[in-house]
Tab-separated table of C-alpha atoms and ligand atoms in Angstrom:
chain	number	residue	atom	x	y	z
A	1	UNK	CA	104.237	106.479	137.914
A	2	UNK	CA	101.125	108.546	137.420
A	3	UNK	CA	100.839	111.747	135.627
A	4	UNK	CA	100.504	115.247	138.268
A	5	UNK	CA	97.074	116.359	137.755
A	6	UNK	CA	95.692	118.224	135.241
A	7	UNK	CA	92.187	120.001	133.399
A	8	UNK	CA	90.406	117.607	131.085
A	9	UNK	CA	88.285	119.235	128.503
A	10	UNK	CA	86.034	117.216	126.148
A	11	UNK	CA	84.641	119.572	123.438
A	12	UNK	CA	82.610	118.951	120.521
A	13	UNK	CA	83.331	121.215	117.967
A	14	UNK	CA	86.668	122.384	116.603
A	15	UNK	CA	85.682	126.056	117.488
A	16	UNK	CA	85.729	125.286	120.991
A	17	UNK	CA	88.919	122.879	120.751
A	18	UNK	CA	90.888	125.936	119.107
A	19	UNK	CA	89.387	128.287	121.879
A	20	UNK	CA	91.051	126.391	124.895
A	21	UNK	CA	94.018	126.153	123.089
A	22	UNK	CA	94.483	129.484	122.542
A	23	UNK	CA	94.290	130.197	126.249
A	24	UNK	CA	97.382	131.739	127.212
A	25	UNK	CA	97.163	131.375	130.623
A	26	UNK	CA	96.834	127.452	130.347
A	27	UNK	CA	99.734	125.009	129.257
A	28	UNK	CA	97.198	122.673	127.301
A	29	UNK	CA	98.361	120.023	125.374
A	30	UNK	CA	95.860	118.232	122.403
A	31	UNK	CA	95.154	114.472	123.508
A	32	UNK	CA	94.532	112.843	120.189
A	33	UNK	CA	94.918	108.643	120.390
A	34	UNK	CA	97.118	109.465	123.989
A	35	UNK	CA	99.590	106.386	123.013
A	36	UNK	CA	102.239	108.843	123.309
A	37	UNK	CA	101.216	111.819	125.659
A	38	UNK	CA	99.898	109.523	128.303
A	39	UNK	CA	103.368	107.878	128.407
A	40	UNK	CA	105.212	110.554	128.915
A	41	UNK	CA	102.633	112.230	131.101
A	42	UNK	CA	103.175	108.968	133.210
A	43	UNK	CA	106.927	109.790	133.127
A	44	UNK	CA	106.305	113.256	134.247
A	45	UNK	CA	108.293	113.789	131.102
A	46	UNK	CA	104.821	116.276	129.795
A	47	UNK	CA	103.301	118.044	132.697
A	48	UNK	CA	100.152	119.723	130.889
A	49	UNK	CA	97.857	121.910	132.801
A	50	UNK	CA	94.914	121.018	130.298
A	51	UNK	CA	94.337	118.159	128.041
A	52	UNK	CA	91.940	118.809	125.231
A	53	UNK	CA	90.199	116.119	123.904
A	54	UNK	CA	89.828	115.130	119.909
A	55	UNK	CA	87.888	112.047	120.228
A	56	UNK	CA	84.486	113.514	120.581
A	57	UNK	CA	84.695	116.319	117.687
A	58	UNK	CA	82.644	115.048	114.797
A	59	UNK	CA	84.323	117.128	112.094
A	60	UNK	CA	87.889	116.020	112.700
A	61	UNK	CA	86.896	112.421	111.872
A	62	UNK	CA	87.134	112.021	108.313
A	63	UNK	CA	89.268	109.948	105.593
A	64	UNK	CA	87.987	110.662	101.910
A	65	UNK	CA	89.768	111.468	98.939
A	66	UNK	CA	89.284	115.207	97.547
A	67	UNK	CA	88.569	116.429	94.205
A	68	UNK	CA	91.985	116.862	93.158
A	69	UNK	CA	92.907	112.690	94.519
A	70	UNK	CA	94.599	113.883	97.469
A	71	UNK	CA	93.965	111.865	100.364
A	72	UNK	CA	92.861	113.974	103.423
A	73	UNK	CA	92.766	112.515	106.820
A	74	UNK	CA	91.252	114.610	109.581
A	75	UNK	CA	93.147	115.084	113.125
A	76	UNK	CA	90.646	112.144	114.767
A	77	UNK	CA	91.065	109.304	112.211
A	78	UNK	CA	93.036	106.739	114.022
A	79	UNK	CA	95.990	104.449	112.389
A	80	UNK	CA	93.805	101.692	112.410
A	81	UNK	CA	90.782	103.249	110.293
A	82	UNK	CA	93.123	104.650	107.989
A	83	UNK	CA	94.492	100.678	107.349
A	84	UNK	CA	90.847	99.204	106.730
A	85	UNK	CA	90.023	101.797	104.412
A	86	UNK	CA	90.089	100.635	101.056
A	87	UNK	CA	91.102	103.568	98.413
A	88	UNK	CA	93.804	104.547	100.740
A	89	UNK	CA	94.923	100.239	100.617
A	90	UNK	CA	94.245	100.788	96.873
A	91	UNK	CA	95.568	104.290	95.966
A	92	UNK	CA	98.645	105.180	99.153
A	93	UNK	CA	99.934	101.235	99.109
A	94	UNK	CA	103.036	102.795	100.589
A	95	UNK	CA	101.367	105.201	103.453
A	96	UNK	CA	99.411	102.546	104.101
A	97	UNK	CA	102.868	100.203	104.395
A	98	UNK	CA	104.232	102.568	106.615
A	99	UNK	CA	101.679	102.963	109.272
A	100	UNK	CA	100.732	99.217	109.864
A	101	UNK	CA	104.799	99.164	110.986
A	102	UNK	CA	103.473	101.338	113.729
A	103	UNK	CA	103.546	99.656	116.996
A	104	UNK	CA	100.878	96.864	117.534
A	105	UNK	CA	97.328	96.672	116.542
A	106	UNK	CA	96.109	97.807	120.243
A	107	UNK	CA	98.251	100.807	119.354
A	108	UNK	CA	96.856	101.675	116.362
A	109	UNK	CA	92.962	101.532	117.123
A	110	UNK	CA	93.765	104.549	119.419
A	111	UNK	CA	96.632	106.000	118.101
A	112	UNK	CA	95.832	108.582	115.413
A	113	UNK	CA	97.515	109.430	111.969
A	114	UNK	CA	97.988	113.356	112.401
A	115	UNK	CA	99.142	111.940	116.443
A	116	UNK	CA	102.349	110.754	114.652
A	117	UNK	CA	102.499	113.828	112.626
A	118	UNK	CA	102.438	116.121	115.234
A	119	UNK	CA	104.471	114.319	117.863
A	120	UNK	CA	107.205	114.154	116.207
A	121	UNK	CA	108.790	112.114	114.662
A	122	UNK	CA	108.099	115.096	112.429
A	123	UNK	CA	110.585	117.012	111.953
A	124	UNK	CA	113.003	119.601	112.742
A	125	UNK	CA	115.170	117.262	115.237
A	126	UNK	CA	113.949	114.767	117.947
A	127	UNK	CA	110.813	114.861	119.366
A	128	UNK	CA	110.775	118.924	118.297
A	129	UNK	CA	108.286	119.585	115.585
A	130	UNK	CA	107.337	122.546	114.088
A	131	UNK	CA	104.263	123.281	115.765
A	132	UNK	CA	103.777	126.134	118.064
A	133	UNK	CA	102.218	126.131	121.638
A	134	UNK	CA	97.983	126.940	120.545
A	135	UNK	CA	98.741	125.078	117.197
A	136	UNK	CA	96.331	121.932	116.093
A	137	UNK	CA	97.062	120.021	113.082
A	138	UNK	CA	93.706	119.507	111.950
A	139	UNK	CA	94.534	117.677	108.739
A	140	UNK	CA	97.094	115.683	107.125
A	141	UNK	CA	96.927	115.641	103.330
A	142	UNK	CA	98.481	113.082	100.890
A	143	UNK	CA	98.836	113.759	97.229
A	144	UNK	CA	97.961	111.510	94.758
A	145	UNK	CA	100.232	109.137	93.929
A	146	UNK	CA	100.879	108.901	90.095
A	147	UNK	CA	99.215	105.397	88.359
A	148	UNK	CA	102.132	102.587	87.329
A	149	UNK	CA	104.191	104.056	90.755
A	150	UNK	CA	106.470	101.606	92.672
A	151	UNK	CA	106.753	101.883	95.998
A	152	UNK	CA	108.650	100.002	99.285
A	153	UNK	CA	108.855	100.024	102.704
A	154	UNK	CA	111.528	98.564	105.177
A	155	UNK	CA	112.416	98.622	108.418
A	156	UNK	CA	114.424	96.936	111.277
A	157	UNK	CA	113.279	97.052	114.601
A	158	UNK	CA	114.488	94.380	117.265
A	159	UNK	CA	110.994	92.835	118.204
A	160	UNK	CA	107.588	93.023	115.688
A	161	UNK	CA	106.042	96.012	116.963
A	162	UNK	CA	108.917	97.917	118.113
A	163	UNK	CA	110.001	101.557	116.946
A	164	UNK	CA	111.910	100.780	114.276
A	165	UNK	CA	116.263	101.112	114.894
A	166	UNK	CA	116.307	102.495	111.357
A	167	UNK	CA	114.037	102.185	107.993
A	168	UNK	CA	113.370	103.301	104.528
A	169	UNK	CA	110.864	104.313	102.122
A	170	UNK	CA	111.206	104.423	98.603
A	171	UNK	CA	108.920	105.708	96.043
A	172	UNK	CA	109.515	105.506	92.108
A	173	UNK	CA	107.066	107.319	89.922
A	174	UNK	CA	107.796	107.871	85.893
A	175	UNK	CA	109.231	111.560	86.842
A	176	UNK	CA	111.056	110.996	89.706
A	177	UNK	CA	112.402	108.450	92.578
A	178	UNK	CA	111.995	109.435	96.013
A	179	UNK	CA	113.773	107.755	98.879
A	180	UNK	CA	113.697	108.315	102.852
A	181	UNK	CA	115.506	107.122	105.477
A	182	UNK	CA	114.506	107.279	109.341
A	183	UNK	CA	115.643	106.465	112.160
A	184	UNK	CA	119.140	107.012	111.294
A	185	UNK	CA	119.343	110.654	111.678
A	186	UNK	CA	117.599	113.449	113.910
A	187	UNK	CA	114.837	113.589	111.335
A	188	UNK	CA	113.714	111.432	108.173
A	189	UNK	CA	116.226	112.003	105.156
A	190	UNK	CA	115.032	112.656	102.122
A	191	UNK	CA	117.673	111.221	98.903
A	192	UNK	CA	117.708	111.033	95.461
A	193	UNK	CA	119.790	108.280	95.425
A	194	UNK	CA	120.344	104.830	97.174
A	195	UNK	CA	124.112	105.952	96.786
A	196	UNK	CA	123.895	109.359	98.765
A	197	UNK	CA	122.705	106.904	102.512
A	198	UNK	CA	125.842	106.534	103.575
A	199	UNK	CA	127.359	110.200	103.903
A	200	UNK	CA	124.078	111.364	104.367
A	201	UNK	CA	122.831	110.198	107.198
A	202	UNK	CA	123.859	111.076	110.538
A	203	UNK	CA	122.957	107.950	113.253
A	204	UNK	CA	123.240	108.041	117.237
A	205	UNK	CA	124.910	105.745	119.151
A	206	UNK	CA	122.382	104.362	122.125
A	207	UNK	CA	121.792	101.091	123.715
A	208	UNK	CA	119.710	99.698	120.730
A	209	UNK	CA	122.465	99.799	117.961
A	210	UNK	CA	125.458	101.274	117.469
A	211	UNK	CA	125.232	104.331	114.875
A	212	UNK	CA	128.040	101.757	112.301
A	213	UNK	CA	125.218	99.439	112.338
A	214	UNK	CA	122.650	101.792	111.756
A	215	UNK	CA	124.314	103.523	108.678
A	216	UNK	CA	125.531	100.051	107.185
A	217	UNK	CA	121.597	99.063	107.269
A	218	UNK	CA	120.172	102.263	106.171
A	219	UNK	CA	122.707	101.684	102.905
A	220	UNK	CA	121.514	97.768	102.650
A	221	UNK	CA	117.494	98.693	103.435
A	222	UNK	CA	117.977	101.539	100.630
A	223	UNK	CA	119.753	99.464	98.089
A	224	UNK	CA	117.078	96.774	98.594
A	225	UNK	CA	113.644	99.148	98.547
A	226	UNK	CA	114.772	100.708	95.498
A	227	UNK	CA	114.927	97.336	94.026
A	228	UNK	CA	111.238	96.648	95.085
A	229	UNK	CA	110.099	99.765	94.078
A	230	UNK	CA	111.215	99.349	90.491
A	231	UNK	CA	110.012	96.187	90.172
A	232	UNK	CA	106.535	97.544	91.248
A	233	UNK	CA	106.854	100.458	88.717
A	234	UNK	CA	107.762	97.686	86.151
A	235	UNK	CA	104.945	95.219	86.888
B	301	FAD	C1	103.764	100.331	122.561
B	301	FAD	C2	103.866	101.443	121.535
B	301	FAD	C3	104.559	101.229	120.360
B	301	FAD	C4	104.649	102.247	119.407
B	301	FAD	N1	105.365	101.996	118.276
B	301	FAD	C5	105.483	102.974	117.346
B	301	FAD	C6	106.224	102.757	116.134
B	301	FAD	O1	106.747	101.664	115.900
B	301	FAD	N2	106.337	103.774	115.246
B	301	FAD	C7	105.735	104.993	115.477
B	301	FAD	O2	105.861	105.896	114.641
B	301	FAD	N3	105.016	105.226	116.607
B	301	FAD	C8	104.876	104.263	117.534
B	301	FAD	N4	104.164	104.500	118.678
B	301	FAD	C9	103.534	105.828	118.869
B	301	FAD	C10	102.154	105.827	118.227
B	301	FAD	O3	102.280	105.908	116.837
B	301	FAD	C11	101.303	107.045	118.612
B	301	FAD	O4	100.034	106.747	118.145
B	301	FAD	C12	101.713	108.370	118.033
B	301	FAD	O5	103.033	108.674	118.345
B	301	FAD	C13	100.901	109.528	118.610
B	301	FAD	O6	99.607	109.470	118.165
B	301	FAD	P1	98.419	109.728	119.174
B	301	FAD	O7	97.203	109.970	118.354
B	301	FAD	O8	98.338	108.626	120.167
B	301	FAD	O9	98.865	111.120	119.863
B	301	FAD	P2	98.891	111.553	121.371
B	301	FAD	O10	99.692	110.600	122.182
B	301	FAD	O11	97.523	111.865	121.858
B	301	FAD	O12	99.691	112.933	121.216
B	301	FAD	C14	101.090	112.931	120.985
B	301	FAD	C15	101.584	114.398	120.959
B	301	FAD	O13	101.105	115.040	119.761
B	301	FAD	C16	100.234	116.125	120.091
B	301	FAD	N5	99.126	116.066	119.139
B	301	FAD	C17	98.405	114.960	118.792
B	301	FAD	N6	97.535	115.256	117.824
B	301	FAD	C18	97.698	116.588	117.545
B	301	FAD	C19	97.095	117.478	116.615
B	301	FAD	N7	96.135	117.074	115.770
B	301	FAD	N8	97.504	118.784	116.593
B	301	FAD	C20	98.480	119.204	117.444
B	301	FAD	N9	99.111	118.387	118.334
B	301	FAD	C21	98.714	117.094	118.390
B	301	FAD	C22	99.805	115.903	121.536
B	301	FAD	O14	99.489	117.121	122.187
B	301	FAD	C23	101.051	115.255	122.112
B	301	FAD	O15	102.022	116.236	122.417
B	301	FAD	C24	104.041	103.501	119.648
B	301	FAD	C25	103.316	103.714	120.835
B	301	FAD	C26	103.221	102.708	121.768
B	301	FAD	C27	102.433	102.957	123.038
């Protein structure tokens, strides 16, 4: 199918991109790396009046690390730049985990880092995020992740590439361990403990896996990144 037509707008400055978005009398929608809009804008499942544009605003394109050693990634930084950069490979090891899981390379050179953010998979239930209509995440900020950390990342998807049917993502620093599973709930779970997956969680049923498979792997991925993650910290 192809999308109904709509306004494309191709600003240069953020000024200007937070002007048309502000337009109440225009449904626009941001078009950051498109991988997912223009999907569902083929689907007719988004009908935007207006696209606006990201790729040509200078000032949104930015990775660097602040001065308190938080990572900040502007709204234009793609998945792809973020993977070749070397103090987030050195510093985020685990963001930096997480994101090369997304989809295929082709994917990634297009596809941006506050994209993911913002579509969702983030986070108040499926595909419903917290953003309001006029709204642009402009940027996504890590904190820095404490020296001697462990850290692991594990997913199962059917096919390399593929959205993943459930995952986890475990962080162990010397104050604290941190665990998350997705996929197996409306939105990412955060836990405390490998033992808390099971009644936690809360999987679908759909035509991928059944929500008894999902939990029993969400238990086995968690059991098995905390594992890593200590051995990390430890080494
Ligand atoms: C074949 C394929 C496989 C994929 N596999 C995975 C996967 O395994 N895991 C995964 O997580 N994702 C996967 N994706 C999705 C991919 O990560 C997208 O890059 C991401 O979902 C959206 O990023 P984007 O920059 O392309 O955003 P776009 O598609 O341009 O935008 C997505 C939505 O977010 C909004 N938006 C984007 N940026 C902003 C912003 N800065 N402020 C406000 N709103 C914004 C847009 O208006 C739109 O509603 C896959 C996509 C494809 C095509």
């Amino acid at each position: 199918m192809k999308p109904a037509a709509f306004a494309y707008h191709a600003p240069r400055h953020l000024d200007e991109v937070l002007a048309l978005l502000a337009d109440d009398g225009v449904e626009s929608r941001v078009l950051a790396g498109g991988q997912s809009l223009v999907p569902m804008m083929n689907f007719r499942l988004a009908v935007p009046e207006a696209l606006v544009d990201l790729r040509h605003v200078a000032e949104l394109h930015y990775l660097r690390v602040a001065a308190d050693g938080a990572l900040e990634i502007g709204a234009g930084t793609t998945q792809a730049q973020l993977l070749r950069d070397p103090e987030a490979q050195a510093g985020w090891p685990l963001l930096v985990d997480g994101v090369r899981h997304v989809g295929h390379p082709q994917v990634r050179s297009r596809g941006t880092v506050c994209g993911s953010l913002a579509h969702n998979d983030f986070f108040v239930s499926y595909y419903e995020v917290a953003l309001e209509p006029g709204e642009l995440l402009v940027e996504a900020r890590f904190p820095a992740v404490p020296a001697g950390s462990g850290w692991s990342f594990r997913e199962v998807a059917r096919r390399r590439g593929d959205f993943a049917l459930v995952g986890v993502a475990c962080l162990v620093t010397a104050a604290q361990t941190r665990l998350v599973v997705f996929g197996a709930s409306e939105r990412p779970v955060l836990l405390a403990e490998p033992d808390e997956v099971a009644a936690a969680v809360r999987p679908l049923d759909d035509v991928h896996a059944s929500a008894e498979y999902r939990r029993e792997v969400a238990v086995d991925l968690a059991a098995a990144a905390l594992a890593e993650a200590q051995e990390r910290a430890d080494g």
